[in-house]
mmCIF file of C-alpha atoms in Angstrom:
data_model
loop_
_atom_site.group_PDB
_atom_site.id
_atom_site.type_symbol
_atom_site.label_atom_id
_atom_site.label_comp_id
_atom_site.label_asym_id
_atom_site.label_seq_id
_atom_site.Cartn_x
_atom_site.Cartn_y
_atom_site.Cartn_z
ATOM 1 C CA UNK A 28 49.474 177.628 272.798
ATOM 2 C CA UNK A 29 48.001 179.959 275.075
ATOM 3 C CA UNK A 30 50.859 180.636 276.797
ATOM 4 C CA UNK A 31 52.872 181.929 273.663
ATOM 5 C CA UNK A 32 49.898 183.418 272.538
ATOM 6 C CA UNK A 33 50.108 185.776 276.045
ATOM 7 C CA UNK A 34 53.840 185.573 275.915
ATOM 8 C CA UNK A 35 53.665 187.477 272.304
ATOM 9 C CA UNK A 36 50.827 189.953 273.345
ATOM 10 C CA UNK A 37 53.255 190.948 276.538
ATOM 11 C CA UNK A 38 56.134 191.387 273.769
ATOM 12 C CA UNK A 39 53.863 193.981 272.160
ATOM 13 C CA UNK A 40 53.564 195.881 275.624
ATOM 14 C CA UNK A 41 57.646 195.634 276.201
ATOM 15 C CA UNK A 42 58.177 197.227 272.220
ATOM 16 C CA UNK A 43 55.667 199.718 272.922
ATOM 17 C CA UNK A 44 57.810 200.572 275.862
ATOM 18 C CA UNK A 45 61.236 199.858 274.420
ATOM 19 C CA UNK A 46 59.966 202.831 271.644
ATOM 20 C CA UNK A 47 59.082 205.308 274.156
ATOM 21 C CA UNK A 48 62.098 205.397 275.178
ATOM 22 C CA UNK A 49 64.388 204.863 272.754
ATOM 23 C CA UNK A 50 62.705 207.715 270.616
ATOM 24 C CA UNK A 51 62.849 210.422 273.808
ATOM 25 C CA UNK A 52 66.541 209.458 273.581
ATOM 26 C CA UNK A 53 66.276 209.676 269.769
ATOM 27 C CA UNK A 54 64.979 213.414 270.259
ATOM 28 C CA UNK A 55 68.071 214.550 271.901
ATOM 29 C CA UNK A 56 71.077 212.331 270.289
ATOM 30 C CA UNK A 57 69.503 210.961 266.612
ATOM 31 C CA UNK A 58 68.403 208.125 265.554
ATOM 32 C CA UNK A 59 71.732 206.394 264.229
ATOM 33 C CA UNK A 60 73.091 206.959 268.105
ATOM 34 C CA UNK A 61 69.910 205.723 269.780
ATOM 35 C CA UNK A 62 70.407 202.585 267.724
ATOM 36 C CA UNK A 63 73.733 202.541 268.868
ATOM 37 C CA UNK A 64 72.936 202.599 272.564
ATOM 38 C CA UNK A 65 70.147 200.479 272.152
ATOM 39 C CA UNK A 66 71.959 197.995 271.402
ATOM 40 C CA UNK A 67 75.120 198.293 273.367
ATOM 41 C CA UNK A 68 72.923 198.743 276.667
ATOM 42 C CA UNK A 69 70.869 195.605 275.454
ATOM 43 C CA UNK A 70 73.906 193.756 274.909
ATOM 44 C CA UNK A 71 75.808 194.187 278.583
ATOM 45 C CA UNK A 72 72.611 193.605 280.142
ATOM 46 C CA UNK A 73 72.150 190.003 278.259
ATOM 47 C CA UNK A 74 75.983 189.525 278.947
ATOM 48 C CA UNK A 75 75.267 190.116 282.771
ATOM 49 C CA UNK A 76 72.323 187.262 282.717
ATOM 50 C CA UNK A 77 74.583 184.844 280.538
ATOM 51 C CA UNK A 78 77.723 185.402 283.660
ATOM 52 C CA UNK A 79 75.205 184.839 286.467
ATOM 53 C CA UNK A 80 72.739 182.012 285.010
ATOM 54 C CA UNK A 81 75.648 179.865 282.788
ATOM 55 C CA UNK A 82 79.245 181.083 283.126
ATOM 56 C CA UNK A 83 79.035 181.697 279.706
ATOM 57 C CA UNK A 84 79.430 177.670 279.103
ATOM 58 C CA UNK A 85 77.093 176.439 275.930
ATOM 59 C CA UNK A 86 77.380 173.642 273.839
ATOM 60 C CA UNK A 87 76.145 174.753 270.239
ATOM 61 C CA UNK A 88 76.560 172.676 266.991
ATOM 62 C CA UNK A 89 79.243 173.965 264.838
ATOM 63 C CA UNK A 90 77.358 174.712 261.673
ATOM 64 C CA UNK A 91 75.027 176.986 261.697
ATOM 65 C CA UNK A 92 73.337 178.376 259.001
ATOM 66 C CA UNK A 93 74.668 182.198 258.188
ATOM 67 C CA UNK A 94 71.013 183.803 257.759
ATOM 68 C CA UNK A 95 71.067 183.451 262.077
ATOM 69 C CA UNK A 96 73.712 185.114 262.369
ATOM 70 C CA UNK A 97 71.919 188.558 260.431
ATOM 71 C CA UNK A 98 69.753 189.431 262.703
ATOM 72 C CA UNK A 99 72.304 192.082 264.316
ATOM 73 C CA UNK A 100 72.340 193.923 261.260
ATOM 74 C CA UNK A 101 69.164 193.875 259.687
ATOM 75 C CA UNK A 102 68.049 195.704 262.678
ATOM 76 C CA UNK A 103 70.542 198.168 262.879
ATOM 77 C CA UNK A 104 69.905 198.822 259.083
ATOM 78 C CA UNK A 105 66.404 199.012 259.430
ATOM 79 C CA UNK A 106 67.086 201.710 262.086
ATOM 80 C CA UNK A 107 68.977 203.589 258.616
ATOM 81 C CA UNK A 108 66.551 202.867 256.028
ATOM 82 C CA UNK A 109 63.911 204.197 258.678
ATOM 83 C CA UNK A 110 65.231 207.324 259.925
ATOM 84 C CA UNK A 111 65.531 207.860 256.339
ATOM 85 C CA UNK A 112 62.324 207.238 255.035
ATOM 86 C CA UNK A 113 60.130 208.398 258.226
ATOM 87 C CA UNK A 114 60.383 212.147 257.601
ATOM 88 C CA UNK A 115 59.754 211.889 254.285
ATOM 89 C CA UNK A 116 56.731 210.364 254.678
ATOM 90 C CA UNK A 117 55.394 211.063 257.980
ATOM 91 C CA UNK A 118 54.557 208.598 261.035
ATOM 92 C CA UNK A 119 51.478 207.848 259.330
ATOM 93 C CA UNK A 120 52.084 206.558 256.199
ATOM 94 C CA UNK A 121 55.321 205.363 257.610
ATOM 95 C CA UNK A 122 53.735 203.097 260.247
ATOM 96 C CA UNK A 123 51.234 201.780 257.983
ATOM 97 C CA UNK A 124 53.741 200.715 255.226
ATOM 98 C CA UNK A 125 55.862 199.029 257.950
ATOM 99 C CA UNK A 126 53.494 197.467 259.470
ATOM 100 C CA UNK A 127 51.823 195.892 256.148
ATOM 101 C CA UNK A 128 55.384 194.971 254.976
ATOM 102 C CA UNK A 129 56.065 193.153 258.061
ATOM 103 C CA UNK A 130 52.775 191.242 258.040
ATOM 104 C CA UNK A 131 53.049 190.299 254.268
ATOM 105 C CA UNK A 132 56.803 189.356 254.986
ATOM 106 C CA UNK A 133 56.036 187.369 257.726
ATOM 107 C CA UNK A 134 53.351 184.874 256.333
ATOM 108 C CA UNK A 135 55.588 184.408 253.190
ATOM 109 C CA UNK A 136 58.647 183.847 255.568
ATOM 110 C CA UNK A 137 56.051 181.187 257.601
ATOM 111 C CA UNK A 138 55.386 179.877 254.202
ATOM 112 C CA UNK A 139 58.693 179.253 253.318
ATOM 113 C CA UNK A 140 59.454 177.220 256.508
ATOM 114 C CA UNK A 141 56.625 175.223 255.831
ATOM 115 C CA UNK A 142 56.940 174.016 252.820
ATOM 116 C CA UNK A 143 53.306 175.493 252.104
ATOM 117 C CA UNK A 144 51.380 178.384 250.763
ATOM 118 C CA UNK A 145 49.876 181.327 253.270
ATOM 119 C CA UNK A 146 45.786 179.571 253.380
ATOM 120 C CA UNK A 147 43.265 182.189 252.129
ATOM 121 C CA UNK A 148 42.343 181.938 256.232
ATOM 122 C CA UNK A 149 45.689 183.394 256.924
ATOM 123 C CA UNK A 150 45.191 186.049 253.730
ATOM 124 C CA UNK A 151 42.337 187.126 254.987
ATOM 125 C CA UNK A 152 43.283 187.051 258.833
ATOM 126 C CA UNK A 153 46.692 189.515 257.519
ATOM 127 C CA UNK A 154 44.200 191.635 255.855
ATOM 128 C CA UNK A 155 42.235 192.420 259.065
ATOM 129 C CA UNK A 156 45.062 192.976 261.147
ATOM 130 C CA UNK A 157 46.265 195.821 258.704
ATOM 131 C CA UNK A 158 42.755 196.958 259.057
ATOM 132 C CA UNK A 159 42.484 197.165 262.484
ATOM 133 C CA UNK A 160 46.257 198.749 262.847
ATOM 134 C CA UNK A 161 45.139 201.444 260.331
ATOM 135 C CA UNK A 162 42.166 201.960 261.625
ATOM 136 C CA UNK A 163 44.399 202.752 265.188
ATOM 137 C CA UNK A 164 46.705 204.719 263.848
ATOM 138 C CA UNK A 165 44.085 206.978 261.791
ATOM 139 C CA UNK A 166 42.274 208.100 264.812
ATOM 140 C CA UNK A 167 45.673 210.040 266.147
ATOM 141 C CA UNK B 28 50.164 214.212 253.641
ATOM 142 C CA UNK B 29 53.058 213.132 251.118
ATOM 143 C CA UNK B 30 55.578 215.553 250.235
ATOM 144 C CA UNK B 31 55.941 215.606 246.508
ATOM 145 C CA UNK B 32 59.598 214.852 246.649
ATOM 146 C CA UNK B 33 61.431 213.375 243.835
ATOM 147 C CA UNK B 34 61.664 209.482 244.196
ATOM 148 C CA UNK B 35 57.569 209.664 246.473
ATOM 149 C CA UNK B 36 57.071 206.215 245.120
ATOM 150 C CA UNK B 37 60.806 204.987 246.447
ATOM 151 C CA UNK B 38 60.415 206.199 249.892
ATOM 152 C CA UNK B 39 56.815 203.603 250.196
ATOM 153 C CA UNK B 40 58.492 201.106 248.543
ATOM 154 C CA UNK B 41 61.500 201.506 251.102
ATOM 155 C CA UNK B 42 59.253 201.805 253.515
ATOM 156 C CA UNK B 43 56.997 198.427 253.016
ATOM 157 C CA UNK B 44 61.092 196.785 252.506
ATOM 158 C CA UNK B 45 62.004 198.565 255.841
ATOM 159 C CA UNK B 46 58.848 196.222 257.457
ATOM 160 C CA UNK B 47 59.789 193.156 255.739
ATOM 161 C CA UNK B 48 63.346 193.907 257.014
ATOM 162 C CA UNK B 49 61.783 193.735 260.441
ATOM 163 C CA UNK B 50 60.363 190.548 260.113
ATOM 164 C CA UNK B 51 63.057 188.846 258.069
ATOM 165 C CA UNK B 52 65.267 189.997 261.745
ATOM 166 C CA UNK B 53 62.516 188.150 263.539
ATOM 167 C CA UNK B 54 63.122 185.135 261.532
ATOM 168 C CA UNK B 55 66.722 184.964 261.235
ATOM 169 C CA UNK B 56 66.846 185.800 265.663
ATOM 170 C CA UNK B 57 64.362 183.025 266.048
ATOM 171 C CA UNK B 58 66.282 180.554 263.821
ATOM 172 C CA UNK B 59 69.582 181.527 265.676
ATOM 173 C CA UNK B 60 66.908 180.657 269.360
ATOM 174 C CA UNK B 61 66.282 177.181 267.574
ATOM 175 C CA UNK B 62 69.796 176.200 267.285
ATOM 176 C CA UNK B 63 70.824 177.337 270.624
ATOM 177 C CA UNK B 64 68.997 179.304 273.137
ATOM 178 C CA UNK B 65 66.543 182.301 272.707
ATOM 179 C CA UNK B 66 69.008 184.209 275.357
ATOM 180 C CA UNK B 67 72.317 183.430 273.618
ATOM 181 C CA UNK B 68 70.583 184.824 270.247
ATOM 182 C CA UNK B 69 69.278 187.728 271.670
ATOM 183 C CA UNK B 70 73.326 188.240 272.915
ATOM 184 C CA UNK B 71 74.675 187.660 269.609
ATOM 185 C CA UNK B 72 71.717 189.659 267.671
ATOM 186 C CA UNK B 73 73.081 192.901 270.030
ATOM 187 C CA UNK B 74 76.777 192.383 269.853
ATOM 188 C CA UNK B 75 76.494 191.927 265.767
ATOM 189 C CA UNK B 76 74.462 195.313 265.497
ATOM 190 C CA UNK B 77 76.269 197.125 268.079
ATOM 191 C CA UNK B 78 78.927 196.951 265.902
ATOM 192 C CA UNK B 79 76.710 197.473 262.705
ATOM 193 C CA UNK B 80 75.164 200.233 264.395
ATOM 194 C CA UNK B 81 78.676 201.832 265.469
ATOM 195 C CA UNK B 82 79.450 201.487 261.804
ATOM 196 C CA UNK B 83 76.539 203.284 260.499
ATOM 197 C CA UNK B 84 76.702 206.327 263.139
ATOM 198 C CA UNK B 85 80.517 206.596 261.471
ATOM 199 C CA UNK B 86 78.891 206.565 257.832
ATOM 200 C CA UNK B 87 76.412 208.560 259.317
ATOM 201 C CA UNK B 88 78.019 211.178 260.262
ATOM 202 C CA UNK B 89 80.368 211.765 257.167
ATOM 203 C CA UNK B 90 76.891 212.026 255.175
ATOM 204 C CA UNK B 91 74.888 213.915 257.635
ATOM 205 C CA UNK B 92 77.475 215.892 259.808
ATOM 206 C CA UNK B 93 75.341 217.979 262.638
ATOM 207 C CA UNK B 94 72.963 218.813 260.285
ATOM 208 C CA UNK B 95 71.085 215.616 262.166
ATOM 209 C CA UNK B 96 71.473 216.602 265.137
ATOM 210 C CA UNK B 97 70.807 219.972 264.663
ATOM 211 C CA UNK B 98 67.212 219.130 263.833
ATOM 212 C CA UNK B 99 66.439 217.884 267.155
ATOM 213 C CA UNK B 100 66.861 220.652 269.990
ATOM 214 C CA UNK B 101 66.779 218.524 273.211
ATOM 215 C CA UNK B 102 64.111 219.412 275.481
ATOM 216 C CA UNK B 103 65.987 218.724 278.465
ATOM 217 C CA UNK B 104 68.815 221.780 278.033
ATOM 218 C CA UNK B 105 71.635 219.407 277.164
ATOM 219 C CA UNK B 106 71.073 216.901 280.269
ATOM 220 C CA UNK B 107 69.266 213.633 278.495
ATOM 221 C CA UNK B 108 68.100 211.668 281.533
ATOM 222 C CA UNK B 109 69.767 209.055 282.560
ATOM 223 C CA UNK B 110 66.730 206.767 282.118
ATOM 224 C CA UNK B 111 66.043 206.918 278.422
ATOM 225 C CA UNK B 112 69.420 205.162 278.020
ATOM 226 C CA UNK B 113 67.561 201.981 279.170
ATOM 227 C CA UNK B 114 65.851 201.586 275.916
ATOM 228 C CA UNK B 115 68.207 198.525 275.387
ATOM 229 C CA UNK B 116 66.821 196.251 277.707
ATOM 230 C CA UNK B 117 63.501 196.159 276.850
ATOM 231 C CA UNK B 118 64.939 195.526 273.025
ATOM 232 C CA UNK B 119 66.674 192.547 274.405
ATOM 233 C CA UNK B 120 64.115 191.015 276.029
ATOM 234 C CA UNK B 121 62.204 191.442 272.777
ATOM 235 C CA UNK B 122 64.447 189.346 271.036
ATOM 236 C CA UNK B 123 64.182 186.860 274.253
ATOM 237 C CA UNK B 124 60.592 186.633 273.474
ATOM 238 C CA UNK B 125 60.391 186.383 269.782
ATOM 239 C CA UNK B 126 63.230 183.209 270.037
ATOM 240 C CA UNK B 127 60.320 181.737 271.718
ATOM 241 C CA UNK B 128 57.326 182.580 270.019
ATOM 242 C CA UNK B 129 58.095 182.254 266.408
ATOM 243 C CA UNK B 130 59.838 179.223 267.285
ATOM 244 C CA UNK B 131 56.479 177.837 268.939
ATOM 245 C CA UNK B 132 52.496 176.974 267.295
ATOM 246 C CA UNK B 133 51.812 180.542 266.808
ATOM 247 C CA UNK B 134 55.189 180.808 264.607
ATOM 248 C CA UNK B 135 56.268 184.311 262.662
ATOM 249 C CA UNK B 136 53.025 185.639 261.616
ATOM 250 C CA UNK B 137 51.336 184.899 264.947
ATOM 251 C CA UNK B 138 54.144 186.467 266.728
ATOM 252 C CA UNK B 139 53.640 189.226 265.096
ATOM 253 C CA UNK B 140 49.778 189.537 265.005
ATOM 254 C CA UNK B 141 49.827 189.260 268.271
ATOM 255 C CA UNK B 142 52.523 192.019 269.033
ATOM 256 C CA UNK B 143 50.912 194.831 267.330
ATOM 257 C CA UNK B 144 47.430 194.237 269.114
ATOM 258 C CA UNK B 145 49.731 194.009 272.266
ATOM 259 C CA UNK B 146 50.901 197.115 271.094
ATOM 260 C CA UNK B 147 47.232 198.521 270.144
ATOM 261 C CA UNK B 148 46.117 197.770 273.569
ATOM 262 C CA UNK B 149 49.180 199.866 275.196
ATOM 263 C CA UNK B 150 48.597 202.397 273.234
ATOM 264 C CA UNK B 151 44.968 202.776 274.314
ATOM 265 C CA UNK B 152 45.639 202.059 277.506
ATOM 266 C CA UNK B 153 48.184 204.874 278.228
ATOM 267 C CA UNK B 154 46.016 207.052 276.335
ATOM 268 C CA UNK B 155 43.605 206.987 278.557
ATOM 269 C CA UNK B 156 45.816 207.659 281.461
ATOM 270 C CA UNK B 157 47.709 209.905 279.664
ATOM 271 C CA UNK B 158 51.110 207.882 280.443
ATOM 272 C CA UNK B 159 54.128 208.922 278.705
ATOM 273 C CA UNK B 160 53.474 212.678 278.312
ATOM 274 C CA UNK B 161 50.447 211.815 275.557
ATOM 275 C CA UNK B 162 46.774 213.827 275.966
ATOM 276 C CA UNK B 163 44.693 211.764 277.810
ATOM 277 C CA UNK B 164 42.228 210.348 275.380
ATOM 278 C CA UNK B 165 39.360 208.159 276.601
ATOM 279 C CA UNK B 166 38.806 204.476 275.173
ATOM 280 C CA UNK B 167 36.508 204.743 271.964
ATOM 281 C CA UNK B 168 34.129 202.424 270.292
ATOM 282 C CA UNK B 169 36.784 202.940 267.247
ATOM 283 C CA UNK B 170 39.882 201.463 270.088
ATOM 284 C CA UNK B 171 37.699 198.547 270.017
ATOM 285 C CA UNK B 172 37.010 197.803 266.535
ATOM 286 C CA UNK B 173 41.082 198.441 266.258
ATOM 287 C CA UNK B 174 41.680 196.104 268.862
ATOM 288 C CA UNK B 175 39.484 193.800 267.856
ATOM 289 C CA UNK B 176 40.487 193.374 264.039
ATOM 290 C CA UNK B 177 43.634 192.855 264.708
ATOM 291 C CA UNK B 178 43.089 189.794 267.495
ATOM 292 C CA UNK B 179 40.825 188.165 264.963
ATOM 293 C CA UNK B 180 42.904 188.295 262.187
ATOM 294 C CA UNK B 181 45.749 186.825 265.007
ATOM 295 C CA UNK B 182 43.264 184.002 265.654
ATOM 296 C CA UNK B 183 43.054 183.802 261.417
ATOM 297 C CA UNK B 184 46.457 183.378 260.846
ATOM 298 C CA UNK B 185 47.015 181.190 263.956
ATOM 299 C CA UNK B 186 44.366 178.934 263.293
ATOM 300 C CA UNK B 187 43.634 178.564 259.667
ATOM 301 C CA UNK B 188 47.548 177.549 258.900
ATOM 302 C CA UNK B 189 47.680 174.587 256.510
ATOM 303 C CA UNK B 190 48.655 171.727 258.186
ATOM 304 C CA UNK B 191 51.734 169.635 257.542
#
């Protein structure tokens, strides 16, 4: 568990740095562009791994569920509803509100695969990571 | 401080959606990971919004026209380095990770716990150096009270899951 535990702290470090960049890009060409580059850039680079490591040969069961297939576009719309919103709003706020959305999201999406209700443990533990992320972002 | 625009109460409520967007991407990516590999989702999750994203610079652009553009001068006189193109493959590597992790014992939420207090800790970190063009800003006792609410509310919602 430790492992994915470090694996997922590491992630935070390669988003912090995927952001810098994408929003010094974001200065000069917009938002809706930067999202467009983002992911074209992201997607020859993956293509170049998938030609050297497998020749592109996979063996995947035929039905799959279509919610795995949205992932594409639920982050190029949040890149919309964002670039929308964020002015409006200001990073503050606008981090904040993200941030608790995704946390709240997340345990009831964790919920839902388990077949069980978010324990007040988990309540509480969501609670203190908004907290804490507030209390980081306030101090800026 | 909050503009007081018509429709204040829409933009937070698009806002919190805008998060739970985020995470509901996690979710679907990771489920895509289980079926067949965390690489081949992270593929498919940038060819599908390449093309969503081409579609919504299109859409874009009818709506907004240069007005978008013209709101951000670029500091570099025209020439965007070549460098902040690369953006892209830390996002896919992102979407390597998160096939793993959600898909593992510390699931969605402790994916993402763990994320933003890797993200915290950057933060601070290059603050203090001043990386990235920021002031440099020395560590505070508040960093640490930061950092540490957010690692022990990871630990919560790690730990304290209900069982199956």
């Amino acid at each position: 568990m430790i492992f994915y535990a470090l694996l997922a702290f590491f992630n935070g470090i390669v988003v912090s740095t995927g952001r810098s960049l994408n929003g010094q890009l974001s200065a000069s060409l917009g938002p809706l562009k930067t999202s467009f580059w983002n992911h074209l850039v992201g997607f020859a680079f993956i293509s170049m791994i998938l030609i050297a490591s497998t020749g592109f040969v996979m063996n995947f069961p035929a039905e799959m569920p279509f919610f795995a297939y949205a992932g594409g576009v639920f982050g190029a719309l949040f890149v919309v509803i964002s670039s929308f919103v964020f002015p409006r709003l200001g990073a503050m706020s606008s981090a904040v509100l993200v941030i608790s959305g995704e946390m709240v999201a997340s345990l009831f999406l964790d919920s839902l695969n388990t077949n069980s209700l978010p324990t007040f443990g988990q309540i509480a533990g969501g609670a203190l990571v908004l907290f804490g992320m507030f209390l980081s972002r306030k101090k800026r | 401080m909050m503009k007081p625009s018509v429709g204040a109460k829409s933009d937070i409520a698009l806002a919190f959606f805008a998060g739970a967007l985020l995470a509901t991407m996690i979710s679907s990516n990771g489920l895509l990971a289980k079926y067949t590999t965390s690489l081949y989702s992270s593929w498919v999750a940038h060819g599908l919004g390449t093309i969503a994203s081409l579609v919504f610079v299109f859409l874009g652009l009818r709506k907004d026209g240069p007005r978008e553009d013209a709101k951000r001068p670029s500091p570099h006189a025209g020439r965007t380095p070549w460098w902040y193109y690369l953006g892209g493959i830390p996002g896919a590597l992102i979407v390597i990770l998160t096939g793993i992790t959600v898909n593992s014992s510390i699931a969605l939420s402790g994916s993402i716990s763990l994320m933003l207090m890797g993200q915290i800790i950057f933060g601070v970190v290059s603050d203090s150096y001043g990386l990235f063009g920021t002031l440099k800003r020395k560590m505070t006792s508040i960093d640490l009270l930061a950092a540490g609410c957010v690692f022990a509310g990871s630990l919560l919602i790690i730990f304290t899951k209900s069982s199956l």
